[in-house]
Amino acid sequence: MVVLKFGGTSVANAENIQKVREIVDQSVTGSCVVVVSALGGVTDLLLDALDMAASRDAGYGDKLSVIEERHIKTVKALLPVANQSACLSKIKSELNVLESLVEGAFLIGERTPQLADKIVSFGELLSAYLIGQYFQAEGMDAVFKDSRELIRTNNTFGKAVVEFELTNPNCQEYFAKNTNRINILPGFIASSVTGNATTLGRGGSDYTAAVIAAAIDAEELQIWTDVSGMFTANPKIVKQAKSIPEISYQEAMELSHFGAKVLYPPTVQPVLAKGIPMRIKNTFEPDAPGTLISKGQILEGGTVRGISNIPDIALLSLEGPGMIGIPGISKRFFEVLSLANISVVLITQASSEHSICVGISSNEADRAETAVNEAFAYEISLGKIKPVIVEKSLAIIALVGDHMKSHQGLSGKMFSALGKNNVNIRAIAQGASERNISAVIDEADVKKALNTLHEEFFEEQVKQLNLYVMGTGNVGAKLLDQIEQQQRYLKKNLKMNLRVIGISNSRKMTFNEKGIPLKQWREELDKGEAANRITFLDTIKQNNFRNSIFVDNTASEVISQTYPDCLRKSIAVVTCNKIACSSAIENYQELKALSREYNAPFLFETNVGAGLPIIDTLKHLIASGDKVHKIQAVLSGSLNFVFNKFNEQTTFQEVVRQAQEQGFTEPDPKIDLSGIDVMRKILILARESGYPIELDQIENKSFLPEESLNTPDNQTFFASLEKYEEHFQKQYQQAKANNCRLKYVAEFANGKASVGLQQIPKGHDFYNLEGSDNIVLFFTERYPNQPLMVKGAGAGADVTASGLFADIIRIGNF
Ligand code: ADP
Ligand code: ASP
Ligand code: MG
């Protein structure tokens, strides 16, 4: 005999019940027991109706009407007209009884657990009756049997305990005599030895099926639900979760106890005791293999079998100096909780015995607090123990696997993955069996934590990076196009999945949690909402995705001020905006410190030399113990472009305009020509070399006339360049006369930095520097005479975007 259990969704309506019939008809050859839940959602409706009635809310009638309509509609859709009236009148008479009971609760304004069980049992009774009628009408050899006549429990209403000595013989006798091929039984409900209706706890139909399967030594127990098996994590929260093909009883039990709702926790015990194999199957995809739960040694797959989570957890902590060395405190603590009928989900105790901490269900926290404080009132009054501390809005996440104990480093991997993603861990427990490592975390972090752990233990191959791109000017637009081009390559070759979740410019912003389709990011952005930098940042925080990266392609100071906020939330920052790193040294140091503290990379390679690996090279030199003596560099692609083009045939103003048009200058070209941009760059290199200097300590020998420096806008600036053409020509002629070329050079030596125009003689490394190229010479302890040189294109949107891209990839490899 096989026992099949169909859950609420599987029997939610006529269409689904037809699928159930097909499954029973086609996949079961011999006789079987079919245990069914109430039509999906009906149990909740019944409980809502009762709660409303008990609080004197006449609206309960509406809930009962919905229940009635759903059953009538289902009967009419399933049964031939000739069979309908008998079935409908039975259902209506049951509903009348139900209505009287609920009305009773309304009249006395009370809701006892006993009455609740009586009322809620109508859900399963009606569904099993209705399905029995349908099967018979379809010519199947089926019979309805009321589980309350077979399953006996104690009187703990709401979650009664099965009395196996009575239940087992009842089942055995009934099924030994029964000759029908299909027996349809309501799940969840039972009756106490004193004859009251009881229930086995929410989700308890699974357990009904297991109890019967064990009693009659069934060949197999099948749990038919709305997912294709037990998954590596809750598939509603982790999209990448996969069905587990095989799993041991212990693992299944552990996962269900730790929140895998697909299986009601007590279900495994009875079938495990009898060694009955159990399958979890999908009513809506009957051909999918599902999950086989058995005692077999399953070696396939990794050491972690699944990850589960329990929501709505509260932590109770009892602590105080009076606890040290005094025997019996823990005993009393647990006794109080047990007497209050509060079940403890997780326990941790500090080795000093200074505190005990337990995780319980949130909705029992207030009761627990009162009970514990009352029990320890005397010690609390003496100050030996503090009043119990209650923290709510927490959740438990757990890694489960039989073979975890024989593998080192799993908890290390678990906690470092969580730490990297800023998931705060409030308490940890690892059972002695080492089949489970669990942690208590904030409820708000559950989605991120589960996805992080799932990625770490089940999808190591592909790392997901979630990008938020601020700024879509020259550089931002190029970056998005480059990502679009490389996405497939990165996934295939570097096992990195780059998703752009948000894009904003100064006018519009758009988000897509699944990743903005980058082929048409411009259209998506056009359709987006009005830009708001606060909302943009709030969305990043709210999404709370792992490996989030904020990419700043702007030159805006306000945007640069948001970095600390990002880093504190473990959101990495990649920026080509130089303002943050060249602001006051305290800001720069704070950003570096936050990046370390929150494990959030802060990368700004493009601040110096666009895409050239200058900062990265310097970082490696310093990290490996080298010391910088001197840096000499041409760091302005713009100025190099300008002085390479400028000669007796051109005018200075024309050349600067050309540089601006070709995107080689900042939008405000004065930032380049005044030398401020180069000052910022040498400042950053000095700081990265370990010298905490400030911008105003850098000497700037400006080649621009004072008047040009003080112009208020681009127009007057260009006019003044025109006016001073002679001044610029003179500088050019002098250099030419000395056989030199003009280069705008930045220098750092002996802790001092300077920038200015220099005449560079033939033969010097800088002399032949082309176009908008940059060059940096690092003179260090290891490179004292022949400097380490980095040279190449140092400006332009394409190379800057590729520099940002390189930083993003660095984070992917982090
Ligand atoms: P039924 O009504 O059939 O008893 P449940 O709603 O009780 O179904 O259980 C199935 C649901 O369990 C799935 O829809 C899924 O959302 C949830 N679930 C949670 N964790 C897991 C997991 N690890 N594997 C599969 N399903 C899970
Ligand atoms: N109908 C009950 C509930 O919703 C039992 C079950 O479906 O397993 O909890
Ligand atoms: Mg269930």
mmCIF file of C-alpha atoms in Angstrom, residues 3 47 107 147 184 199 206 286 294 303 372 385 424 465 503 538 577 587 613 647 671 714 755 757 767 797 814:
data_model
loop_
_atom_site.group_PDB
_atom_site.id
_atom_site.type_symbol
_atom_site.label_atom_id
_atom_site.label_comp_id
_atom_site.label_asym_id
_atom_site.label_seq_id
_atom_site.Cartn_x
_atom_site.Cartn_y
_atom_site.Cartn_z
ATOM 1 C CA VAL A 3 0.207 6.629 1.110
ATOM 2 C CA LEU A 47 -9.259 30.807 11.792
ATOM 3 C CA LEU A 107 -22.069 35.306 21.309
ATOM 4 C CA SER A 147 -9.321 10.232 10.318
ATOM 5 C CA ILE A 184 -9.568 9.167 1.141
ATOM 6 C CA THR A 199 -5.521 18.969 15.224
ATOM 7 C CA ASP A 206 1.924 15.646 6.222
ATOM 8 C CA PRO A 286 4.201 14.953 -11.840
ATOM 9 C CA SER A 294 15.495 7.516 2.788
ATOM 10 C CA THR A 303 28.670 18.294 2.061
ATOM 11 C CA VAL A 372 11.209 34.476 33.192
ATOM 12 C CA ILE A 385 20.591 38.742 37.400
ATOM 13 C CA ASN A 424 25.254 40.821 11.391
ATOM 14 C CA LEU A 465 27.821 41.240 -8.920
ATOM 15 C CA ILE A 503 21.109 53.409 -13.484
ATOM 16 C CA ASP A 538 17.885 54.055 -0.372
ATOM 17 C CA ASN A 577 35.344 60.837 -9.411
ATOM 18 C CA ASN A 587 37.820 61.919 4.594
ATOM 19 C CA PRO A 613 47.198 50.400 -13.762
ATOM 20 C CA ASN A 647 52.720 75.539 -31.817
ATOM 21 C CA ILE A 671 40.051 72.343 -13.833
ATOM 22 C CA ASN A 714 33.829 78.725 -19.950
ATOM 23 C CA VAL A 755 52.958 70.634 -10.312
ATOM 24 C CA LEU A 757 54.862 73.416 -16.789
ATOM 25 C CA TYR A 767 59.932 64.117 -24.328
ATOM 26 C CA ALA A 797 35.968 57.903 -22.069
ATOM 27 C CA PHE A 814 37.924 39.663 -4.154
#
